[in-house]
Coordinates of C-alpha atoms in Angstrom, one line a residue:
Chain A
X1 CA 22.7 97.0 23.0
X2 CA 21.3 97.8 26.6
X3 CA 20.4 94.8 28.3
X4 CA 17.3 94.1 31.4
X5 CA 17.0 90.7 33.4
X6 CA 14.3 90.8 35.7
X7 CA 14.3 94.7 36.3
X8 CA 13.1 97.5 35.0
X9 CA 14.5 100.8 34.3
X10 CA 12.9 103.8 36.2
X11 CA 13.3 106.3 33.6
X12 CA 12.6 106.7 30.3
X13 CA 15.0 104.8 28.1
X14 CA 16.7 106.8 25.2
X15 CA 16.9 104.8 22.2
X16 CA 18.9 106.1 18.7
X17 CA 18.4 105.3 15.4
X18 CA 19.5 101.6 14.8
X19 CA 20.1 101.5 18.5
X20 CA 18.4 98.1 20.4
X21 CA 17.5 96.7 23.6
X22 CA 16.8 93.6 25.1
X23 CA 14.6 92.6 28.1
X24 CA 13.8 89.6 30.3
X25 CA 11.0 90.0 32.4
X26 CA 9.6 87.2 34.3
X27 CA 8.7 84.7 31.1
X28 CA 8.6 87.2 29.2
X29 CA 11.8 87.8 26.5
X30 CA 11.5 91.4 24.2
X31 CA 13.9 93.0 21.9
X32 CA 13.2 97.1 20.8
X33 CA 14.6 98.2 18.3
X34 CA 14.3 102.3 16.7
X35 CA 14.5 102.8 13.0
X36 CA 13.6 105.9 10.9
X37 CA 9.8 106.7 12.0
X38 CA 9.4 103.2 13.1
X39 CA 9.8 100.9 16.3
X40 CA 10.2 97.4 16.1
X41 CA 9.0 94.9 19.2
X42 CA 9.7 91.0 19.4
X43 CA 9.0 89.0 21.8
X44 CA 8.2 85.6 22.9
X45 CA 7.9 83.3 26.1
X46 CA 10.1 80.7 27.6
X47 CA 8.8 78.0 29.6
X48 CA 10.5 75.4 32.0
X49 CA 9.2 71.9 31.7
X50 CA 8.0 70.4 35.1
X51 CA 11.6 68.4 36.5
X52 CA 13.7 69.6 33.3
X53 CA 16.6 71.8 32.9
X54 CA 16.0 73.1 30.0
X55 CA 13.6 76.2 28.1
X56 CA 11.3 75.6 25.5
X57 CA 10.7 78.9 23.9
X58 CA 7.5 80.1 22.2
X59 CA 6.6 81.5 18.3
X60 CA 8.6 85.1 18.3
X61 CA 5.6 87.3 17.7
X62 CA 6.9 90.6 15.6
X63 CA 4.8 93.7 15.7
X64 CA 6.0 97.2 13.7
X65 CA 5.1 100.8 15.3
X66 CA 5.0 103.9 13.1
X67 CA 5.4 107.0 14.2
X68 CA 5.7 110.5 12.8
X69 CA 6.9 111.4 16.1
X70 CA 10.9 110.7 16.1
X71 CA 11.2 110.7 19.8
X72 CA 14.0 108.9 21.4
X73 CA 12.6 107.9 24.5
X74 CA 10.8 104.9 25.2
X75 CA 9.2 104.2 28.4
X76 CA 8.6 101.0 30.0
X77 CA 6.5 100.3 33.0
X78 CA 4.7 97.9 35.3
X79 CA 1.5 97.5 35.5
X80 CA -0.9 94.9 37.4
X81 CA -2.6 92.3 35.3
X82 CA -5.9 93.3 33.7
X83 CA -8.0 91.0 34.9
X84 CA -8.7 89.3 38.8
X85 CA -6.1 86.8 39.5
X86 CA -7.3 82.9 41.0
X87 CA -4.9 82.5 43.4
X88 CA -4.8 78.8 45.0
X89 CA -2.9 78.1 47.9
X90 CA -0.8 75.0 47.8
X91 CA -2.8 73.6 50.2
X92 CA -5.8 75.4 51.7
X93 CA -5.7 77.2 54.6
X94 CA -8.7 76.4 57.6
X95 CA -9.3 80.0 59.4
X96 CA -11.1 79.3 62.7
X97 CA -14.0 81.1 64.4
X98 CA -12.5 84.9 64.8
X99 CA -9.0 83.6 63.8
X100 CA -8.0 86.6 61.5
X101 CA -4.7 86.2 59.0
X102 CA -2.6 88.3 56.8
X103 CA -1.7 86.9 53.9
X104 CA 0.7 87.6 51.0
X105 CA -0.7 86.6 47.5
X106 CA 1.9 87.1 44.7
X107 CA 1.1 87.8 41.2
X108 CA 3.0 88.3 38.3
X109 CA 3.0 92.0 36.6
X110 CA 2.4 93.1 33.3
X111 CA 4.5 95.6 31.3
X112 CA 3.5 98.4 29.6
X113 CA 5.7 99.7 26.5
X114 CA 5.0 103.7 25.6
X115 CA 6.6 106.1 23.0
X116 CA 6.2 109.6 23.2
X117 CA 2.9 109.1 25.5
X118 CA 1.5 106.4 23.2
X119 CA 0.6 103.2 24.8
X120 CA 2.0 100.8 22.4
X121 CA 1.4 97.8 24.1
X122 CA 1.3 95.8 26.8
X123 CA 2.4 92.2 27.8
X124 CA 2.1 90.3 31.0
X125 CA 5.0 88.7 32.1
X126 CA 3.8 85.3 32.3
X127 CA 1.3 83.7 30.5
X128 CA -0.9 82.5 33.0
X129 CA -4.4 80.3 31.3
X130 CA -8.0 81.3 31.7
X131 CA -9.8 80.2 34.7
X132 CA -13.9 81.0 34.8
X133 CA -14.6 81.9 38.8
X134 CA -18.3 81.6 40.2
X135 CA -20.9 79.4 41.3
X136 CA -22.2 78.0 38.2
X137 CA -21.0 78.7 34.7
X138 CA -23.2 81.5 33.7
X139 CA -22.6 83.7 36.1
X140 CA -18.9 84.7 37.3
X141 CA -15.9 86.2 35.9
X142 CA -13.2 85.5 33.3
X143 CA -10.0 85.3 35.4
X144 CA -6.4 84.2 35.1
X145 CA -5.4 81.0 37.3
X146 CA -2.1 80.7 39.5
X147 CA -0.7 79.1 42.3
X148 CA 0.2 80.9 45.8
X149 CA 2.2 79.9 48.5
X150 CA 0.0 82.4 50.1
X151 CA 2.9 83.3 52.8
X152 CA 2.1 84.8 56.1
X153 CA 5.1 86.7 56.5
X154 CA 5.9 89.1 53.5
X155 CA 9.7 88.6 54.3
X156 CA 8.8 84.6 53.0
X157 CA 7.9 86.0 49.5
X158 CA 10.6 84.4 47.3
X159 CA 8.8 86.6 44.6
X160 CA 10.7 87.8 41.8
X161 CA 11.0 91.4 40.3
X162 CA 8.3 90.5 37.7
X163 CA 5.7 89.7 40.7
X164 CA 4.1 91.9 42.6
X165 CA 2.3 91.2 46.0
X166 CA -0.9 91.5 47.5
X167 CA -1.3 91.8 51.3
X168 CA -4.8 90.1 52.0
X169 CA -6.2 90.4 55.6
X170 CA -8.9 87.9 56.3
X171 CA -10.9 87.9 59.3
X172 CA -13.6 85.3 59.8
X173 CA -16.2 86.9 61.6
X174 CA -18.4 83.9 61.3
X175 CA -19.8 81.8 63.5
X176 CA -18.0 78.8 61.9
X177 CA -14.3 77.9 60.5
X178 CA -14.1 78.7 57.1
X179 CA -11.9 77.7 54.3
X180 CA -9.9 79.2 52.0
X181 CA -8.9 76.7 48.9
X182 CA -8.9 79.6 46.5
X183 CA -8.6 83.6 46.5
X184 CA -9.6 85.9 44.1
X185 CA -7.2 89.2 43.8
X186 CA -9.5 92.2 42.4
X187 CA -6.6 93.2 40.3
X188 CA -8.1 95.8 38.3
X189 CA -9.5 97.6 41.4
X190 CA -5.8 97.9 43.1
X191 CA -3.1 100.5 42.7
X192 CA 1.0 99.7 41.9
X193 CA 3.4 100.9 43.9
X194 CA 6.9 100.5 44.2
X195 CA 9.6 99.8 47.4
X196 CA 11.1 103.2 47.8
X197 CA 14.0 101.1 49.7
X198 CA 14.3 97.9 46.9
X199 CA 13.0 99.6 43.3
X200 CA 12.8 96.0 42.3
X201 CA 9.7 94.8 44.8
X202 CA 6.4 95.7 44.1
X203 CA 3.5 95.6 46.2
X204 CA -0.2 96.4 45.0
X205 CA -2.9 98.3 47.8
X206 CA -3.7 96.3 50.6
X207 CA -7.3 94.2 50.7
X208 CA -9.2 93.6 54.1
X209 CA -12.0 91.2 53.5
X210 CA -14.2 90.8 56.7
X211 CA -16.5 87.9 56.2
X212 CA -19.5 87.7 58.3
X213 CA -22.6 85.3 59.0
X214 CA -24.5 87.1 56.8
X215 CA -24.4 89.5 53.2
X216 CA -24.9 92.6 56.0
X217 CA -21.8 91.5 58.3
X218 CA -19.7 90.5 54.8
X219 CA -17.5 93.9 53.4
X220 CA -14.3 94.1 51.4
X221 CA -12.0 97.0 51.8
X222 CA -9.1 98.3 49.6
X223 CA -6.3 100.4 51.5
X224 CA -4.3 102.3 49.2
X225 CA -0.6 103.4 50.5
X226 CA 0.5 107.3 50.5
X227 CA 3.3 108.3 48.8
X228 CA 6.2 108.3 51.1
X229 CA 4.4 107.4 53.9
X230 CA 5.4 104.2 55.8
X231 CA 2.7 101.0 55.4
X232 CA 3.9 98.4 58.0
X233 CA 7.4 98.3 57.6
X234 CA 8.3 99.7 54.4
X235 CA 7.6 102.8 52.5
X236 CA 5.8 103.1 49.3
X237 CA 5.7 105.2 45.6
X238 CA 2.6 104.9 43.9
X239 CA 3.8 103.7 40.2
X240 CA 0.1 103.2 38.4
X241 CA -3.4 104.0 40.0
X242 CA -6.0 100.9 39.6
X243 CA -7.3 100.9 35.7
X244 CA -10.8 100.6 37.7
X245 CA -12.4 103.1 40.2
X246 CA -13.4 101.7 43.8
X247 CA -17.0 101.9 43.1
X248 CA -19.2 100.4 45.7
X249 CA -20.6 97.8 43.0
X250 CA -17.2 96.6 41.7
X251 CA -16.4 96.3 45.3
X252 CA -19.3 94.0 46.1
X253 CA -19.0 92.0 43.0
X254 CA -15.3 91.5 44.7
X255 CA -16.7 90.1 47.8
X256 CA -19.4 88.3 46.0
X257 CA -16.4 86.3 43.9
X258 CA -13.5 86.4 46.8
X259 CA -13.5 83.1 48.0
X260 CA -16.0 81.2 45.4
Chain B
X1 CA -70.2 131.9 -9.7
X2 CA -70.7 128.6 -9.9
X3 CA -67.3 128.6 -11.5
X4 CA -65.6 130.3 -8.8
X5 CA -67.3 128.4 -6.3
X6 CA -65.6 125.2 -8.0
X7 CA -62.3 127.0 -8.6
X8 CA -62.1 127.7 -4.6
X9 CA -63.3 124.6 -3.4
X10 CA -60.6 123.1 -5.7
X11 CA -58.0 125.3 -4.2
X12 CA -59.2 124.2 -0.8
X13 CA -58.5 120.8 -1.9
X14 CA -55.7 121.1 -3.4
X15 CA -54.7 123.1 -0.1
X16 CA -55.6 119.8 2.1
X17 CA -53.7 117.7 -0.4
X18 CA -50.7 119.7 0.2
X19 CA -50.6 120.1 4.0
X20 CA -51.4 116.2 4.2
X21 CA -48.1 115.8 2.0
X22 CA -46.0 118.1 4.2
X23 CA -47.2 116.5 7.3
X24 CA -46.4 112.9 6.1
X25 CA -42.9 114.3 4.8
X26 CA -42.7 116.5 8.1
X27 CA -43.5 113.2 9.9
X28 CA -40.9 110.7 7.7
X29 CA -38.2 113.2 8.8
X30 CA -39.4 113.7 12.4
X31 CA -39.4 109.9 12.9
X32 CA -36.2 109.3 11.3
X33 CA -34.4 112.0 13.3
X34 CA -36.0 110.9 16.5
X35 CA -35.2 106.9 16.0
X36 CA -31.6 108.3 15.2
X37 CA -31.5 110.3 18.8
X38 CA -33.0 107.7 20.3
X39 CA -30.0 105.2 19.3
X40 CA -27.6 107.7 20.1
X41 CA -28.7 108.6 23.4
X42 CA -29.5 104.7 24.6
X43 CA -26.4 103.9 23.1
X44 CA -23.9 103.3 26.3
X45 CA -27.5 102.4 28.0
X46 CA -28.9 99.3 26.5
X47 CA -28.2 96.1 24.5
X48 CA -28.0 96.6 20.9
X49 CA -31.1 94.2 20.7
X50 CA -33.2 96.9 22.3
X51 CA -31.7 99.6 21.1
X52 CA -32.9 98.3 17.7
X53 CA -36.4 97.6 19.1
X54 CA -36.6 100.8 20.8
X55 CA -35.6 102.7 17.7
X56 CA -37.9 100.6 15.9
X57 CA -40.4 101.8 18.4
X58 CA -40.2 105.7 18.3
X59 CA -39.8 105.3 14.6
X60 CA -43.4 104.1 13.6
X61 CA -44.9 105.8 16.5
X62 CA -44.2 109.4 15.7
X63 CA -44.7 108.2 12.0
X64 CA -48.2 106.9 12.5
X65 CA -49.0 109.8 14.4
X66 CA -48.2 112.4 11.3
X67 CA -50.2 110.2 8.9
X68 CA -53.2 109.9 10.8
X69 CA -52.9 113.7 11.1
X70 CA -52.3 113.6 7.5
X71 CA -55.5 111.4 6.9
X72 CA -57.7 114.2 8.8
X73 CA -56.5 116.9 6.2
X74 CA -57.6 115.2 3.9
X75 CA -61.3 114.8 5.1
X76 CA -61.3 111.0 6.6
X77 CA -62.6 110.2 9.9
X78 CA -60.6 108.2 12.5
X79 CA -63.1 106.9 14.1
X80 CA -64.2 105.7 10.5
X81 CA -61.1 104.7 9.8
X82 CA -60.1 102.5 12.9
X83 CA -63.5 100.8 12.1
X84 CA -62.8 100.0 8.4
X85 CA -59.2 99.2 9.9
X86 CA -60.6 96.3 12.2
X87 CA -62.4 95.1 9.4
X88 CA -59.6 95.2 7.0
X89 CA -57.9 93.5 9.1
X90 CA -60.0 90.4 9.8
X91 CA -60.2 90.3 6.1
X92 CA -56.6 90.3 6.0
X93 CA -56.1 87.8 8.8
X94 CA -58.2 85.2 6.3
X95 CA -56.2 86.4 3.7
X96 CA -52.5 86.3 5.2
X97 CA -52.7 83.7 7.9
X98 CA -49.1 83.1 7.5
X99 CA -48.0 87.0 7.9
X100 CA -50.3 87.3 10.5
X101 CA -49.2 84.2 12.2
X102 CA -45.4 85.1 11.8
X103 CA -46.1 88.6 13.2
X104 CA -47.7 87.3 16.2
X105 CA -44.7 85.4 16.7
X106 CA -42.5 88.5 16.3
X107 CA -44.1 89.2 19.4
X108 CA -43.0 86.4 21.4
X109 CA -39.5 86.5 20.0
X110 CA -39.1 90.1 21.1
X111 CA -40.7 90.0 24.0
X112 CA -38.8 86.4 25.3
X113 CA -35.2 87.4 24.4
X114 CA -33.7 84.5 23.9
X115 CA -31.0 85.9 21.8
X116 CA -29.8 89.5 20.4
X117 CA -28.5 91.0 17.7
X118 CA -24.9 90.0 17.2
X119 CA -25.9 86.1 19.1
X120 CA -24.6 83.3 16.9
X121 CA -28.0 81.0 17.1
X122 CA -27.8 77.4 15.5
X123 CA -32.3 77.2 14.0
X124 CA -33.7 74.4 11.8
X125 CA -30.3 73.5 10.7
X126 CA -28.9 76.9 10.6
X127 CA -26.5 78.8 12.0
X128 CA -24.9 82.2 11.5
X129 CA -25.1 85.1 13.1
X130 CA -28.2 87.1 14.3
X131 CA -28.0 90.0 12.0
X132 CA -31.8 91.7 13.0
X133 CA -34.7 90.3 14.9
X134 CA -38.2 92.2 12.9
X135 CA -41.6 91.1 13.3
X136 CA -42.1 88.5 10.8
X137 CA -38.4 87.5 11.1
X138 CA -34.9 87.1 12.0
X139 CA -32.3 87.4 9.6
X140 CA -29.1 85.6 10.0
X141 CA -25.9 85.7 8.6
X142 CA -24.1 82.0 7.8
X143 CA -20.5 81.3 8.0
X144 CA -20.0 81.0 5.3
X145 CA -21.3 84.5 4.4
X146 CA -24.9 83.7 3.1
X147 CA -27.5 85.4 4.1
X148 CA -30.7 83.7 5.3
X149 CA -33.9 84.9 6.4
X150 CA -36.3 82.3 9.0
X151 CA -40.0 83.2 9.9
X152 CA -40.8 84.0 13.0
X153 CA -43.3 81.0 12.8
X154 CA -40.3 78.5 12.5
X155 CA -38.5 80.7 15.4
X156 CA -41.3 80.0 17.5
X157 CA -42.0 76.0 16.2
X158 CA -37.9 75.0 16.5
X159 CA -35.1 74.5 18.9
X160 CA -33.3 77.4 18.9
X161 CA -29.6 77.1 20.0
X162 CA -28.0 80.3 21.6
X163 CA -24.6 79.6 21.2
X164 CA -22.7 82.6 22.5
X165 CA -25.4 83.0 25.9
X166 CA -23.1 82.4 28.5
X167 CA -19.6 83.6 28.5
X168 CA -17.5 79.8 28.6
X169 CA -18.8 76.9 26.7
X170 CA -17.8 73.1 26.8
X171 CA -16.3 70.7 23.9
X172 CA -16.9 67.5 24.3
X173 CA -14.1 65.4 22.4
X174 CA -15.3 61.4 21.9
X175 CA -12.3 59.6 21.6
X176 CA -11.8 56.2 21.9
X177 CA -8.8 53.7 22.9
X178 CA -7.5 50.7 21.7
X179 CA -8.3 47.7 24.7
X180 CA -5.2 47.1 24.9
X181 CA -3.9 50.8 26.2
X182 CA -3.7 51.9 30.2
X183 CA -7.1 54.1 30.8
X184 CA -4.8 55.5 33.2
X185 CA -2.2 56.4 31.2
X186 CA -4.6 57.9 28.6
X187 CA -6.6 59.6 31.0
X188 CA -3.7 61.4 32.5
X189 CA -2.1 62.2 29.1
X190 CA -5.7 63.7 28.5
X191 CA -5.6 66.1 31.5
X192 CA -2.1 66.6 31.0
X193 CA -2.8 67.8 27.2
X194 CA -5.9 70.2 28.4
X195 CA -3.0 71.3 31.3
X196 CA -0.5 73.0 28.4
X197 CA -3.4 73.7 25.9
X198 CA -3.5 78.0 26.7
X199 CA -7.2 78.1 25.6
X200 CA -8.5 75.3 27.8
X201 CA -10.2 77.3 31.3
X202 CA -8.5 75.5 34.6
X203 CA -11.8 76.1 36.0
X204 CA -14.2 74.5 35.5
X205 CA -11.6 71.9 35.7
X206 CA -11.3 69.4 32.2
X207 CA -13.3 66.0 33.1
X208 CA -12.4 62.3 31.3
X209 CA -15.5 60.0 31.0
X210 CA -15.2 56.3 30.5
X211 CA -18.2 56.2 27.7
X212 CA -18.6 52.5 27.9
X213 CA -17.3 49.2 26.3
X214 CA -17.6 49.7 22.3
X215 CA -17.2 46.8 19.4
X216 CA -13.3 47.3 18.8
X217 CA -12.7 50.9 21.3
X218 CA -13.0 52.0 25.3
X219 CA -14.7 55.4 24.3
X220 CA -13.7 57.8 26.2
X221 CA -15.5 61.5 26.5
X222 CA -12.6 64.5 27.0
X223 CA -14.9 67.6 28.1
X224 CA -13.0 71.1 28.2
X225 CA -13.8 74.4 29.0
X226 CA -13.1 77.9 26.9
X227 CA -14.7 81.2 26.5
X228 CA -16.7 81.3 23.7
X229 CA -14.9 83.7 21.8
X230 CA -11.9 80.8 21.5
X231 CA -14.1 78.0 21.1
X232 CA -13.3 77.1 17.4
X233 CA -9.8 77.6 18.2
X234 CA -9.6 75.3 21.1
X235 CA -12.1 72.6 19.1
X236 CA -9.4 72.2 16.4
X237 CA -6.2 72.9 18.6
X238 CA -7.6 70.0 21.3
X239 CA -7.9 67.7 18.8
X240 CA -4.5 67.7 17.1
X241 CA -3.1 67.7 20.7
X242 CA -5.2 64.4 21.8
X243 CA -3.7 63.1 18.6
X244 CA -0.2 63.8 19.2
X245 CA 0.0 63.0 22.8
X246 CA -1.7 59.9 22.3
X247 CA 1.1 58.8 19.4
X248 CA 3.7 59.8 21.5
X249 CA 1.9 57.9 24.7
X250 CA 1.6 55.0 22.7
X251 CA -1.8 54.9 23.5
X252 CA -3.4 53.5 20.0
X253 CA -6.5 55.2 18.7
X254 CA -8.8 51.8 16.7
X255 CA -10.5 52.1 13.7
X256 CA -12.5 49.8 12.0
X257 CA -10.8 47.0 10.7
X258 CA -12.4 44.6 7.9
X259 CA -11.8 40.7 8.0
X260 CA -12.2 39.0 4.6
X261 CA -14.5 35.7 5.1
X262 CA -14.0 33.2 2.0
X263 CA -16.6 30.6 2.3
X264 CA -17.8 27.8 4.4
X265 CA -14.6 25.8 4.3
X266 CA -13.1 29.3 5.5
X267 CA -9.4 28.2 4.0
X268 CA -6.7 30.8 3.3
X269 CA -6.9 33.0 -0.2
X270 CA -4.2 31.7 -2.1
X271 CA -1.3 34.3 -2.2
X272 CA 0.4 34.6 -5.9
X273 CA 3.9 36.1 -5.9
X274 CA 4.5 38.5 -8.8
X275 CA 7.8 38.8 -10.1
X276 CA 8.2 41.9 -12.5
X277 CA 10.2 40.4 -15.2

């Protein structure tokens, strides 16, 4: 039985017939198991009561993979969530006339489980709930709601293995303070990578939002890290490119929902 | 010679007759193959509302073409024809008011789009889901897997519910309290219960209503938030939550309760014990 807790491995995993392995990722609990032509994934989530010591674990879900393919190596990966990520700061940040701040958004990561180059599936490691983001209830975007410390200094992140962050710069180009109760992290658009000195911290590409008086002064960048190539302090390996291109529309749609 | 006079201009008809029929057929087939690349091509394009309407569209266009080309084999005017046509048509305009009226409404139903094909639309009482939208009517599917067709004309006349418009919806949960409970209490055991329920949206946030003062009950309105693909699941999930935290809260949920009255003198019913031997 080969056994994960809150890391992943960087290869493929080879797996024999009746062989099994177990993996904790995050809230996330899931056991593999190889049998003749078939793969066989459980999993469930564990959740900590607000001011208890104890788990309360969810309904095991089982789910059976056939394949004529008898392959003995399964892959599993990380992958940034599918969908923009409501981010709200513990308590909201007031960024002054030309003030401009880096900040450190983390978000929990999803895994993705393949055999023999078939996506099987793929689980995020918490379960975070719904959350609609934009002006008025027709309009906006179907997003998935957390809480952010939003840290200025990335060595503040207390993030675990199963989170990744998101370095945010945010200059307020306005003529007037602005504030920041809530950030919207264009998931999708982002690439993974991967700490080539910790394998176990994760950091998605880098977002500059410039926010202006006006639509025209108002743009939204995404820097995405070389390979090997040092970005601030650290250096990088890209892991997963973003699931959607930069297009200059998905990029203003961005902007449009960034801060609400 | 009078005989083969009548055996050519028979052939000649008989010709006409013929290249009328292969033009309609030619036409059928040219409008069905056309419609069909027309869906195919608008496919990634448009809605499937007007993909059907646009299909619809090439479809009796290129057919209508072909016939009247078909008509002119055969020896009749069009200029004759669009006149008999307008004529016919008044006549038929007496004679099918209600056709006439639901095709004119067709019209507006296309043209206003208030729903499309695959909308779940709640209509005089109805609701299923849109299955096509034609010009005399809309033909819906129930849930319970009937099939039911509504006249334009009532589409037009009654309020027509889009139910899957906008991507979130709201349920609205009346719930009242005994007056005895903590609104307090309750209303934090409310937001607490739409906090752990998965379906419930955080934004926009769940809200608790005082309703008012009622006979025996503080009513209480509980409105949550879900996409509208989990609606039905969160409707019966919210409920069964609101009942189980409020047991566990203490909180007591009245009903109605009904007092005997036994006359003017009002004196107690007199109680008999039984004993079973």
């Amino acid at each position: 039985m080969l056994d994960f807790t809150d890391s992943l491995p960087n290869e493929d995993i080879t797996l024999e017939v009746g062989d099994c392995m177990r993996l904790q990722f995050g809230q996330l609990m899931m056991e593999i198991e190889r049998q003749h032509f078939e793969w066989t994934i459980s999993h469930f989530y564990w959740q900590q009561p607000v001011g208890k010591d104890y788990r309360v674990y969810g309904e095991v879900t089982h789910l059976r993979y056939v394949l004529n393919d008898t392959d003995n190596h399964i892959n599993i990966s990380p992958r940034l969530a599918d969908r923009p990520v409501v981010s709200r700061p513990h308590s909201p940040i007031n960024l002054m006339h030309r003030g401009h701040i880096r900040v450190y958004v983390s978000t929990p990561l999803s895994l993705q489980v393949s055999i023999a180059g078939q996506q099987l599936l793929e689980l995020p490691s918490v379960r975070l709930s719904d959350t609609w983001f934009g002006e008025r209830t027709g309009p906006g975007e179907l997003c998935y709601a957390d809480s952010t410390r939003a840290r200025l200094n990335a060595h503040d992140l207390k993030a675990g293995s199963y989170k990744v962050s998101t370095p945010i710069d945010i200059r307020n180009m306005s003529g007037k303070a602005l504030r920041v109760d809530r950030i919207n992290v264009p998931l999708p658009l982002l690439s993974l990578y991967r700490s080539t000195a910790n394998p176990d911290a994760y950091s998605s590409a880098a977002l500059t939002v410039t926010l202006g008086d006006g639509p025209a002064d108002t743009e939204i960048e995404i820097e995405d890290f070389e390979t090997g190539k040092v970005a601030g302090k650290e250096s990088f390996t890209l892991i997963t490119a973003a699931r959607k291109p930069h297009r200059k529309q998905l990029l203003h749609r961005a902007l449009n929902l960034f801060l609400g | 010679m009078d005989y083969l006079y009548l055996l050519a201009s028979e052939e000649h008809i008989l010709g006409n007759v013929v290249r009328a029929l292969l033009l309609a057929l030619t036409g059928w087939l040219a409008a069905r193959l056309s419609a069909r690349l027309a869906n195919r091509m608008s496919d990634s394009l448009i809605s499937t509302h007007h993909r059907a309407l646009l299909c619809k569209a090439v479809f009796w266009s290129i057919l209508l073409l072909f016939m009247a080309s078909a008509l002119y084999q055969l020896g009749f005017k069009l200029g004759l024809l669009l006149g008999t046509a307008g004529i016919v048509s008044v006549a038929l305009g007496f004679a099918a008011q209600t056709s006439a009226s639901n095709l004119i409404s067709g019209l507006f139903v296309l043209s206003e789009e208030n729903f499309q094909i695959g909308d779940i639309i709640t209509v005089a009482g109805t609701t299923g889901e849109v299955l096509s939208i034609d010009l005399l009517s809309v033909k819906l599917r129930t849930f319970d897997n009937l099939f039911v067709r509504i006249p334009n004309e009532t589409m037009i006349k009654s309020e027509v519910r889009t139910l899957t418009k906008f991507p979130i919806r709201r349920f609205d949960l009346n719930v009242g309290i005994a007056y005895r409970s903590d609104i307090n209490l309750a209303r934090q055991v409310l937001m607490d219960v739409a906090r752990r329920n998965p379906l419930c949206l955080d934004e926009p946030e769940p809200m608790v209503v005082l309703q008012g003062f009622n006979n025996s009950s503080i009513d209480i309105l509980f409105a949550v938030w879900s996409t509208k693909e989990s609606f039905l699941a969160l409707r019966n999930s919210m409920q069964e939550n609101v009942k189980k935290a409020f047991d566990e809260a203490g909180i007591e949920i009245p009903f109605p309760h009904v007092t005997f009255y036994t006359g003017a003198d009002c004196s107690p019913l007199p109680i008999r014990l039984m004993d079973k031997d």
